[in-house]
Amino acid sequence: MKHHFVFNKPAIHFILLVGIFTFVFLGAEYLFVNMISLSVTEGKTVIAQNYALGASAVGFFLYPAMERWVGRRYKSALTFILALGAIICTFIVQQHISYAATMTAGMVLFLLLGVFGSAVHYLASVTIDGDNALARLAGIAYALGILLQYANNNLVNLEVAEAAFLSVFLAALSLLVIRTRQAGQSRIEMTETAALASKSETDISLTRKKRTAGIMLALLVVLMACVFSTLDNAVTLRHAGGTDIGQWPRLLLALSGLAAGFVFDIRKRKYMGLIMYCVMMMSVLSIVVLNLGAPFLIGLVVFYLSSGFFVVFFTAGFMELSRHMRLPSLWAGMGRAMNNVSAALIASGSVALLSTGNSLAAIVIALVLFVAVSVVMAVYTAGMNAVKEPKEPPASQKSDEERREAFIAKYGLTEREWDVFSQMISSDSSAQEIADCLFLSKRTVERHISALYEKTGTKSRITMYLLYRND
């Protein structure tokens, strides 16, 4: 089945989900930093920011448990409750009643945003049909989020209006999460069923390679985030200290995210790791030259150029990897979680290093991180190639064509019934959408669906999918 880069409904849902979440998350972070900086020093502001990012990482890890244990009928209500809690916390942060209240509300806000972020990445990854345009969709969505933030910062001048604007988009995000989950329920069930089926996988070496690839990618993001978080902290220190950086870097960030998406998707992301490695090298060099006395503007430009590539890299990387893992709802948003964990862990050390101005120590640490990234990148690339291109199946295993012919013969399907069947197990398209695709009437498709259920002895798409998979 070929996959084309088109703006169909799943692609639009992907872009809106990830784009709106990116805007809300970055907008909340910007508001939180501004409010915290009113009562503490620049260094403590940066540390508070990174602790909030750490709280969001906890939310990313909480979501998979909620996805598994909360019943389907309660998920929509829970989504609304979480959105309402996040909106309340946003206004508490904006009011800045006290440092303690702002800090507490900020931690809760980012915990809830972490839950939303994990849900967004998981739903987006299972909603799109095919993965050839995964990085491009991630890049477009990221650029959309950045442009929304740019508009918010330039058009909204009052903090209360900014909080209201964020709240509107939070409410919209919760509605979109609910709508996407409902529209793609059959695809989600297929994804979860395929993940559960992988537990019986007999190829132990392939299972080990999947696990190794996941661990290496998580470690890779953590190491890279140490470099990017240090650059981010340098920018935040200037911002908290009163330096007007301006809004033009946001446009640079949006452009870098777009460029990353289209560059990464070359040859189905075959060179994504290599390209990201080159960007990482440029970022390390910028830290070196900054500590040798280069103008701050160089670091600012490099940070915003490379950050777009980094975000698209870990977003697309983990979404792609999640399709091969046993718990996709955990792995789909792992990139953002690992980035935020790293930011929280190195916050104090990074601020201390930047504040003391120990150039030699900063250069040595940056070079050590680069060496570590080089090693981990090599291991991850080899492991991911093995996961994406598993060894050839045994000669006795049926080919796709043989499986198709055997299934048709076993259940006595007509050619047109097979066409409808293949649409049903490969997408969550409605009867009308299947009819449009096959140039049939909706009533004809419905008759074929009834015949398929009768002939296969199944009662739902998911059982039909399992029947074909295990036949």
Short mmCIF file of C-alpha atoms in Angstrom, two decimals:
data_model
loop_
_atom_site.label_atom_id
_atom_site.label_comp_id
_atom_site.label_asym_id
_atom_site.label_seq_id
_atom_site.Cartn_x
_atom_site.Cartn_y
_atom_site.Cartn_z
CA MET A 1 0.00 0.00 0.00
CA LYS A 2 1.56 3.30 -1.07
CA HIS A 3 1.45 6.36 1.15
CA HIS A 4 1.42 9.88 -0.23
CA PHE A 5 1.96 13.21 1.45
CA VAL A 6 -1.52 14.69 1.27
CA PHE A 7 -3.50 16.92 3.60
CA ASN A 8 -6.23 14.40 4.36
CA LYS A 9 -8.19 14.35 7.60
CA PRO A 10 -5.64 12.30 9.58
CA ALA A 11 -2.81 14.61 8.45
CA ILE A 12 -4.79 17.70 9.42
CA HIS A 13 -5.61 16.17 12.82
CA PHE A 14 -1.91 15.40 13.30
CA ILE A 15 -0.85 18.97 12.47
CA LEU A 16 -3.54 20.56 14.64
CA LEU A 17 -2.89 18.25 17.60
CA VAL A 18 0.87 18.68 17.69
CA GLY A 19 0.78 22.32 16.58
CA ILE A 20 -1.74 23.50 19.19
CA PHE A 21 0.00 21.52 21.93
CA THR A 22 3.35 23.07 20.96
CA PHE A 23 1.84 26.56 21.17
CA VAL A 24 0.11 25.92 24.51
CA PHE A 25 3.22 24.35 26.04
CA LEU A 26 5.63 27.05 24.88
CA GLY A 27 3.13 29.81 25.68
CA ALA A 28 2.63 28.48 29.21
CA GLU A 29 6.40 28.23 29.65
CA TYR A 30 6.85 31.84 28.47
CA LEU A 31 4.12 33.10 30.84
CA PHE A 32 5.51 31.08 33.76
CA VAL A 33 9.04 32.43 33.26
CA ASN A 34 7.76 36.01 33.10
CA MET A 35 5.75 35.65 36.31
CA ILE A 36 8.46 33.83 38.26
CA SER A 37 11.10 36.38 37.24
CA LEU A 38 9.11 39.11 39.05
CA SER A 39 10.11 37.72 42.45
CA VAL A 40 13.42 35.82 42.08
CA THR A 41 16.80 36.23 40.43
CA GLU A 42 17.66 35.19 36.89
CA GLY A 43 19.36 31.98 38.05
CA LYS A 44 16.43 30.90 40.21
CA THR A 45 14.06 31.70 37.34
CA VAL A 46 15.91 29.31 35.04
CA ILE A 47 15.93 26.60 37.73
CA ALA A 48 12.17 27.06 38.33
CA GLN A 49 11.57 26.79 34.58
CA ASN A 50 13.46 23.52 34.34
CA TYR A 51 11.74 22.06 37.40
CA ALA A 52 8.42 22.80 35.70
CA LEU A 53 9.68 20.96 32.62
CA GLY A 54 10.55 18.03 34.88
CA ALA A 55 6.97 18.03 36.20
CA SER A 56 5.71 17.81 32.62
CA ALA A 57 7.87 14.72 32.09
CA VAL A 58 6.02 13.04 34.98
CA GLY A 59 2.77 13.78 33.14
CA PHE A 60 4.13 12.17 29.99
CA PHE A 61 4.77 8.97 31.92
CA LEU A 62 1.36 9.06 33.66
CA TYR A 63 -0.66 9.09 30.46
CA PRO A 64 0.03 5.48 29.32
CA ALA A 65 -1.39 4.20 32.62
CA MET A 66 -4.47 6.39 32.17
CA GLU A 67 -4.88 5.20 28.58
CA ARG A 68 -4.78 1.60 29.70
CA TRP A 69 -6.82 1.68 32.90
CA VAL A 70 -9.44 4.39 32.34
CA GLY A 71 -12.53 3.06 30.60
CA ARG A 72 -13.42 4.42 27.17
CA ARG A 73 -16.64 6.02 28.42
CA TYR A 74 -14.72 8.03 31.05
CA LYS A 75 -11.84 9.25 28.90
CA SER A 76 -13.71 12.21 27.43
CA ALA A 77 -14.86 13.40 30.86
CA LEU A 78 -11.35 13.03 32.26
CA THR A 79 -9.92 15.02 29.34
CA PHE A 80 -12.30 17.91 30.11
CA ILE A 81 -11.41 17.78 33.82
CA LEU A 82 -7.69 17.91 33.09
CA ALA A 83 -8.20 20.81 30.66
CA LEU A 84 -10.22 22.72 33.28
CA GLY A 85 -7.50 22.14 35.87
CA ALA A 86 -4.83 23.40 33.45
CA ILE A 87 -6.89 26.54 32.69
CA ILE A 88 -7.31 27.31 36.42
CA CYS A 89 -3.56 26.87 36.99
CA THR A 90 -2.81 29.15 34.03
CA PHE A 91 -4.76 32.02 35.61
CA ILE A 92 -3.18 31.40 39.03
CA VAL A 93 0.25 31.70 37.40
CA GLN A 94 -0.85 34.88 35.62
CA GLN A 95 -2.14 36.47 38.86
CA HIS A 96 1.24 35.94 40.59
CA ILE A 97 -0.25 36.01 44.08
CA SER A 98 3.07 34.90 45.58
CA TYR A 99 6.17 32.99 44.58
CA ALA A 100 4.90 29.83 46.31
CA ALA A 101 1.47 30.01 44.65
CA THR A 102 2.97 30.71 41.22
CA MET A 103 5.49 27.90 41.57
CA THR A 104 2.89 25.38 42.81
CA ALA A 105 0.38 26.27 40.11
CA GLY A 106 3.12 26.12 37.50
CA MET A 107 4.21 22.64 38.56
CA VAL A 108 0.61 21.36 38.43
CA LEU A 109 0.04 23.10 35.09
CA PHE A 110 3.03 21.46 33.48
CA LEU A 111 2.15 18.09 34.98
CA LEU A 112 -1.24 18.33 33.25
CA LEU A 113 0.35 19.60 30.04
CA GLY A 114 2.62 16.57 30.14
CA VAL A 115 -0.42 14.29 30.20
CA PHE A 116 -1.90 16.20 27.26
CA GLY A 117 1.42 16.06 25.41
CA SER A 118 1.68 12.30 25.74
CA ALA A 119 -1.93 11.89 24.57
CA VAL A 120 -1.34 14.21 21.62
CA HIS A 121 1.77 12.39 20.41
CA TYR A 122 0.18 8.96 20.77
CA LEU A 123 -3.08 9.87 19.04
CA ALA A 124 -1.23 11.72 16.28
CA SER A 125 1.09 8.77 15.63
CA VAL A 126 -1.71 6.20 15.34
CA THR A 127 -4.04 8.47 13.38
CA ILE A 128 -1.93 9.12 10.30
CA ASP A 129 -2.09 6.57 7.51
CA GLY A 130 1.49 5.60 6.69
CA ASP A 131 4.76 7.09 7.83
CA ASN A 132 6.51 8.43 4.73
CA ALA A 133 5.62 12.02 5.65
CA LEU A 134 6.01 11.67 9.43
CA ALA A 135 8.86 14.20 9.82
CA ARG A 136 7.22 16.65 7.43
CA LEU A 137 3.98 16.57 9.40
CA ALA A 138 5.94 17.04 12.64
CA GLY A 139 7.85 19.97 11.13
CA ILE A 140 4.69 21.67 9.83
CA ALA A 141 2.95 21.16 13.19
CA TYR A 142 5.93 22.57 15.10
CA ALA A 143 6.10 25.61 12.80
CA LEU A 144 2.36 26.18 13.35
CA GLY A 145 2.84 26.14 17.12
CA ILE A 146 5.75 28.60 16.93
CA LEU A 147 3.84 30.97 14.64
CA LEU A 148 0.86 30.93 17.02
CA GLN A 149 3.19 31.84 19.86
CA TYR A 150 4.71 34.60 17.74
CA ALA A 151 1.23 36.01 17.09
CA ASN A 152 0.32 35.72 20.77
CA ASN A 153 3.43 37.57 21.92
CA ASN A 154 2.97 40.37 19.38
CA LEU A 155 -0.79 40.83 19.45
CA VAL A 156 -1.46 40.24 23.15
CA ASN A 157 0.21 42.73 25.48
CA LEU A 158 -1.49 41.98 28.79
CA GLU A 159 -0.71 38.87 30.83
CA VAL A 160 -4.39 38.29 31.62
CA ALA A 161 -5.24 38.38 27.91
CA GLU A 162 -2.32 36.03 27.24
CA ALA A 163 -3.65 33.61 29.86
CA ALA A 164 -7.14 33.82 28.32
CA PHE A 165 -5.71 33.15 24.86
CA LEU A 166 -3.84 30.08 26.14
CA SER A 167 -7.00 28.87 27.90
CA VAL A 168 -9.03 29.06 24.69
CA PHE A 169 -6.47 26.93 22.90
CA LEU A 170 -6.32 24.52 25.85
CA ALA A 171 -10.06 24.01 25.57
CA ALA A 172 -9.72 23.57 21.80
CA LEU A 173 -6.93 21.04 22.33
CA SER A 174 -9.07 18.98 24.72
CA LEU A 175 -11.92 18.92 22.18
CA LEU A 176 -9.52 17.90 19.43
CA VAL A 177 -8.08 15.10 21.58
CA ILE A 178 -11.59 13.76 22.23
CA ARG A 179 -12.62 14.07 18.59
CA THR A 180 -9.44 12.40 17.32
CA ARG A 181 -9.78 9.53 19.79
CA GLN A 182 -13.39 8.93 18.78
CA ALA A 183 -12.71 9.20 15.04
CA GLY A 184 -9.69 6.91 15.16
CA GLN A 185 -10.91 4.41 17.73
CA SER A 186 -10.71 1.43 15.38
CA ARG A 187 -7.15 2.35 14.35
CA ILE A 188 -6.17 2.78 18.01
CA GLU A 189 -7.61 -0.66 18.81
CA MET A 190 -5.66 -2.17 15.91
CA THR A 191 -2.45 -0.53 17.14
CA GLU A 192 -2.96 -1.78 20.69
CA THR A 193 -3.86 -5.25 19.45
CA ALA A 194 -0.76 -5.40 17.26
CA ALA A 195 1.32 -4.30 20.25
CA LEU A 196 -0.19 -7.04 22.42
CA ALA A 197 0.36 -9.58 19.66
CA SER A 198 4.07 -8.68 19.62
CA LYS A 199 4.34 -10.12 23.13
CA SER A 200 4.16 -13.57 21.56
CA GLU A 201 6.93 -12.72 19.14
CA THR A 202 9.29 -15.69 18.82
CA ASP A 203 12.25 -13.72 17.45
CA ILE A 204 13.93 -12.87 20.75
CA SER A 205 16.84 -11.12 19.03
CA LEU A 206 14.47 -8.72 17.23
CA THR A 207 12.68 -7.94 20.51
CA ARG A 208 16.05 -7.18 22.09
CA LYS A 209 16.98 -4.93 19.17
CA LYS A 210 13.74 -2.97 19.54
CA ARG A 211 14.41 -2.46 23.24
CA THR A 212 18.01 -1.42 22.58
CA ALA A 213 16.94 1.05 19.88
CA GLY A 214 14.42 2.63 22.26
CA ILE A 215 16.92 2.94 25.11
CA MET A 216 19.59 4.37 22.81
CA LEU A 217 17.21 6.94 21.33
CA ALA A 218 16.12 8.02 24.83
CA LEU A 219 19.76 8.33 25.91
CA LEU A 220 20.59 10.18 22.70
CA VAL A 221 17.85 12.75 23.34
CA VAL A 222 19.01 13.20 26.94
CA LEU A 223 22.61 13.86 25.86
CA MET A 224 21.59 16.23 23.07
CA ALA A 225 19.18 18.02 25.39
CA CYS A 226 22.08 18.78 27.73
CA VAL A 227 23.65 20.87 24.98
CA PHE A 228 20.41 22.50 23.79
CA SER A 229 19.20 23.15 27.35
CA THR A 230 22.49 24.91 28.14
CA LEU A 231 21.99 27.18 25.13
CA ASP A 232 18.35 27.68 26.15
CA ASN A 233 19.37 28.56 29.70
CA ALA A 234 21.83 31.14 28.38
CA VAL A 235 19.01 32.75 26.38
CA THR A 236 16.59 32.57 29.35
CA LEU A 237 19.15 34.19 31.67
CA ARG A 238 19.42 37.12 29.27
CA HIS A 239 15.63 37.31 28.95
CA ALA A 240 15.04 37.15 32.73
CA GLY A 241 17.76 39.77 33.20
CA GLY A 242 15.83 42.26 31.09
CA THR A 243 17.50 41.80 27.70
CA ASP A 244 14.99 42.27 24.90
CA ILE A 245 15.81 39.44 22.53
CA GLY A 246 12.95 40.35 20.23
CA GLN A 247 10.55 38.13 18.34
CA TRP A 248 12.52 37.50 15.13
CA PRO A 249 14.20 34.34 16.54
CA ARG A 250 10.73 32.73 16.73
CA LEU A 251 10.37 33.04 12.98
CA LEU A 252 13.81 31.48 12.59
CA LEU A 253 12.69 28.62 14.83
CA ALA A 254 9.56 28.03 12.74
CA LEU A 255 11.60 27.98 9.52
CA SER A 256 14.13 25.54 10.99
CA GLY A 257 11.31 23.18 12.04
CA LEU A 258 9.84 23.27 8.54
CA ALA A 259 13.22 22.72 6.93
CA ALA A 260 13.98 19.84 9.30
CA GLY A 261 10.75 18.05 8.43
CA PHE A 262 11.36 18.09 4.69
CA VAL A 263 15.08 17.31 4.95
CA PHE A 264 14.61 14.46 7.43
CA ASP A 265 12.00 12.72 5.26
CA ILE A 266 14.45 12.21 2.40
CA ARG A 267 14.54 8.47 1.56
CA LYS A 268 12.04 7.72 4.35
CA ARG A 269 14.26 9.30 7.05
CA LYS A 270 17.25 7.17 6.09
CA TYR A 271 19.63 10.07 6.76
CA MET A 272 17.75 11.67 9.66
CA GLY A 273 20.31 10.54 12.25
CA LEU A 274 23.25 11.74 10.18
CA ILE A 275 21.68 15.16 9.57
CA MET A 276 20.87 15.56 13.25
CA TYR A 277 24.44 14.61 14.11
CA CYS A 278 25.74 17.45 11.90
CA VAL A 279 23.34 19.90 13.56
CA MET A 280 24.54 18.70 16.95
CA MET A 281 28.14 19.30 15.87
CA MET A 282 27.26 22.88 14.92
CA SER A 283 25.64 23.45 18.33
CA VAL A 284 28.68 22.16 20.21
CA LEU A 285 30.93 24.40 18.14
CA SER A 286 28.73 27.38 19.00
CA ILE A 287 29.16 26.67 22.73
CA VAL A 288 32.93 26.53 22.21
CA VAL A 289 33.13 29.82 20.29
CA LEU A 290 30.77 31.55 22.75
CA ASN A 291 33.11 30.62 25.60
CA LEU A 292 36.03 31.91 23.58
CA GLY A 293 34.45 35.36 23.45
CA ALA A 294 32.24 35.29 20.33
CA PRO A 295 29.16 37.60 20.29
CA PHE A 296 26.03 36.28 22.02
CA LEU A 297 24.10 36.74 18.76
CA ILE A 298 25.97 33.76 17.27
CA GLY A 299 24.77 31.49 20.04
CA LEU A 300 21.24 32.86 19.73
CA VAL A 301 21.05 32.18 15.98
CA VAL A 302 22.56 28.71 16.30
CA PHE A 303 20.23 27.82 19.18
CA TYR A 304 17.08 28.71 17.27
CA LEU A 305 18.27 27.12 14.04
CA SER A 306 19.27 23.85 15.69
CA SER A 307 16.33 23.65 18.13
CA GLY A 308 13.81 23.21 15.31
CA PHE A 309 15.82 20.29 13.95
CA PHE A 310 16.14 18.76 17.42
CA VAL A 311 12.41 18.91 18.21
CA VAL A 312 11.41 17.40 14.85
CA PHE A 313 14.11 14.74 15.28
CA PHE A 314 12.89 13.44 18.64
CA THR A 315 9.21 13.86 17.73
CA ALA A 316 9.43 11.88 14.48
CA GLY A 317 12.02 9.46 15.89
CA PHE A 318 9.92 8.30 18.83
CA MET A 319 6.64 8.28 16.90
CA GLU A 320 8.25 6.00 14.33
CA LEU A 321 9.81 3.80 17.00
CA SER A 322 6.54 3.53 18.95
CA ARG A 323 4.99 1.54 16.08
CA HIS A 324 7.45 -1.25 16.77
CA MET A 325 7.11 -1.28 20.58
CA ARG A 326 4.80 -3.20 22.90
CA LEU A 327 3.51 -0.03 24.63
CA PRO A 328 3.14 2.60 21.88
CA SER A 329 1.29 5.07 24.16
CA LEU A 330 4.46 5.28 26.29
CA TRP A 331 6.99 5.61 23.48
CA ALA A 332 5.19 8.04 21.15
CA GLY A 333 5.76 11.07 23.41
CA MET A 334 9.01 9.88 24.97
CA GLY A 335 11.09 12.45 23.07
CA ARG A 336 9.51 15.46 24.75
CA ALA A 337 9.61 13.66 28.11
CA MET A 338 13.33 12.85 27.82
CA ASN A 339 14.10 16.40 26.72
CA ASN A 340 12.27 17.81 29.74
CA VAL A 341 13.83 15.31 32.16
CA SER A 342 17.28 16.29 30.96
CA ALA A 343 16.45 20.00 31.30
CA ALA A 344 15.33 19.47 34.90
CA LEU A 345 18.35 17.35 35.88
CA ILE A 346 21.00 19.71 34.56
CA ALA A 347 19.26 22.96 35.57
CA SER A 348 21.32 23.79 38.65
CA GLY A 349 24.64 22.71 37.16
CA SER A 350 24.00 24.51 33.88
CA VAL A 351 23.06 27.79 35.59
CA ALA A 352 26.07 27.55 37.92
CA LEU A 353 28.37 26.96 34.96
CA LEU A 354 26.91 29.87 32.99
CA SER A 355 26.98 32.17 36.02
CA THR A 356 30.61 31.48 36.98
CA GLY A 357 31.82 32.01 33.44
CA ASN A 358 34.22 29.04 33.59
CA SER A 359 34.90 28.85 29.85
CA LEU A 360 37.34 25.95 29.98
CA ALA A 361 34.94 23.73 31.94
CA ALA A 362 32.08 24.56 29.55
CA ILE A 363 34.20 23.69 26.50
CA VAL A 364 35.41 20.40 28.00
CA ILE A 365 31.88 19.34 28.99
CA ALA A 366 30.52 20.21 25.56
CA LEU A 367 33.22 18.13 23.84
CA VAL A 368 32.66 15.17 26.18
CA LEU A 369 28.93 15.30 25.43
CA PHE A 370 29.69 15.35 21.71
CA VAL A 371 31.83 12.22 21.99
CA ALA A 372 29.07 10.48 23.97
CA VAL A 373 26.49 11.50 21.37
CA SER A 374 28.71 10.10 18.61
CA VAL A 375 28.88 6.70 20.27
CA VAL A 376 25.18 6.49 21.15
CA MET A 377 24.16 7.72 17.69
CA ALA A 378 26.12 4.90 16.05
CA VAL A 379 24.49 2.24 18.29
CA TYR A 380 21.00 3.71 17.81
CA THR A 381 21.32 3.93 14.02
CA ALA A 382 22.42 0.30 13.77
CA GLY A 383 19.62 -0.84 16.09
CA MET A 384 16.92 1.16 14.30
CA ASN A 385 18.00 -0.17 10.91
CA ALA A 386 17.62 -3.70 12.27
CA VAL A 387 14.13 -2.89 13.59
CA LYS A 388 12.93 -1.24 10.37
CA GLU A 389 14.50 -3.86 8.12
CA PRO A 390 14.14 -7.20 9.93
CA LYS A 391 15.70 -10.32 8.53
CA GLU A 392 14.02 -12.15 5.69
CA PRO A 393 11.19 -14.47 6.75
CA PRO A 394 11.65 -18.21 6.41
CA ALA A 395 11.05 -19.63 2.96
CA SER A 396 8.05 -21.55 4.25
CA GLN A 397 6.27 -18.35 5.33
CA LYS A 398 3.47 -17.21 3.04
CA SER A 399 3.95 -14.13 0.90
CA ASP A 400 1.34 -11.35 1.01
CA GLU A 401 -0.13 -12.56 -2.27
CA GLU A 402 -0.30 -16.18 -1.08
CA ARG A 403 -1.91 -15.09 2.20
CA ARG A 404 -4.47 -13.04 0.27
CA GLU A 405 -5.36 -15.87 -2.09
CA ALA A 406 -5.59 -18.40 0.75
CA PHE A 407 -7.84 -16.09 2.80
CA ILE A 408 -10.14 -15.40 -0.16
CA ALA A 409 -10.42 -19.12 -0.91
CA LYS A 410 -10.97 -20.11 2.72
CA TYR A 411 -13.87 -17.71 3.30
CA GLY A 412 -15.23 -17.62 -0.25
CA LEU A 413 -14.82 -13.87 -0.77
CA THR A 414 -15.56 -12.19 -4.06
CA GLU A 415 -13.01 -9.77 -5.55
CA ARG A 416 -15.12 -6.76 -4.55
CA GLU A 417 -15.61 -8.12 -1.02
CA TRP A 418 -11.84 -8.40 -0.74
CA ASP A 419 -11.46 -4.76 -1.81
CA VAL A 420 -13.86 -3.69 0.95
CA PHE A 421 -12.20 -6.05 3.45
CA SER A 422 -8.70 -4.65 2.77
CA GLN A 423 -10.01 -1.10 3.28
CA MET A 424 -11.63 -2.09 6.57
CA ILE A 425 -8.54 -3.68 8.11
CA SER A 426 -6.08 -1.01 6.92
CA SER A 427 -7.97 2.14 7.87
CA ASP A 428 -10.77 3.52 10.01
CA SER A 429 -12.65 4.88 7.00
CA SER A 430 -16.43 4.99 7.22
CA ALA A 431 -18.67 3.08 4.82
CA GLN A 432 -19.18 6.27 2.82
CA GLU A 433 -15.42 6.91 2.60
CA ILE A 434 -14.81 3.32 1.47
CA ALA A 435 -17.56 3.73 -1.11
CA ASP A 436 -15.95 6.93 -2.42
CA CYS A 437 -12.54 5.25 -2.60
CA LEU A 438 -13.85 2.22 -4.49
CA PHE A 439 -16.34 4.19 -6.61
CA LEU A 440 -19.30 2.28 -5.20
CA SER A 441 -22.53 3.36 -3.55
CA LYS A 442 -22.71 3.42 0.23
CA ARG A 443 -25.53 0.85 0.16
CA THR A 444 -23.41 -1.56 -1.90
CA VAL A 445 -20.50 -1.23 0.52
CA GLU A 446 -22.81 -1.86 3.47
CA ARG A 447 -24.05 -5.06 1.80
CA HIS A 448 -20.45 -6.20 1.30
CA ILE A 449 -19.65 -5.44 4.95
CA SER A 450 -22.61 -7.51 6.14
CA ALA A 451 -21.53 -10.38 3.88
CA LEU A 452 -17.96 -10.16 5.22
CA TYR A 453 -19.12 -10.36 8.84
CA GLU A 454 -21.28 -13.35 8.00
CA LYS A 455 -18.63 -15.22 6.00
CA THR A 456 -15.79 -14.63 8.50
CA GLY A 457 -17.93 -15.08 11.60
CA THR A 458 -16.73 -11.79 13.06
CA LYS A 459 -18.63 -8.87 14.56
CA SER A 460 -16.16 -5.96 14.42
CA ARG A 461 -13.22 -4.62 12.43
CA ILE A 462 -10.76 -5.46 15.14
CA THR A 463 -11.74 -9.14 15.22
CA MET A 464 -11.67 -9.18 11.42
CA TYR A 465 -8.16 -7.68 11.52
CA LEU A 466 -7.03 -10.29 14.08
CA LEU A 467 -8.52 -13.09 12.01
CA TYR A 468 -6.54 -12.07 8.93
CA ARG A 469 -3.35 -11.42 10.91
CA ASN A 470 -3.37 -14.78 12.62
CA ASP A 471 -4.87 -16.90 9.85
#
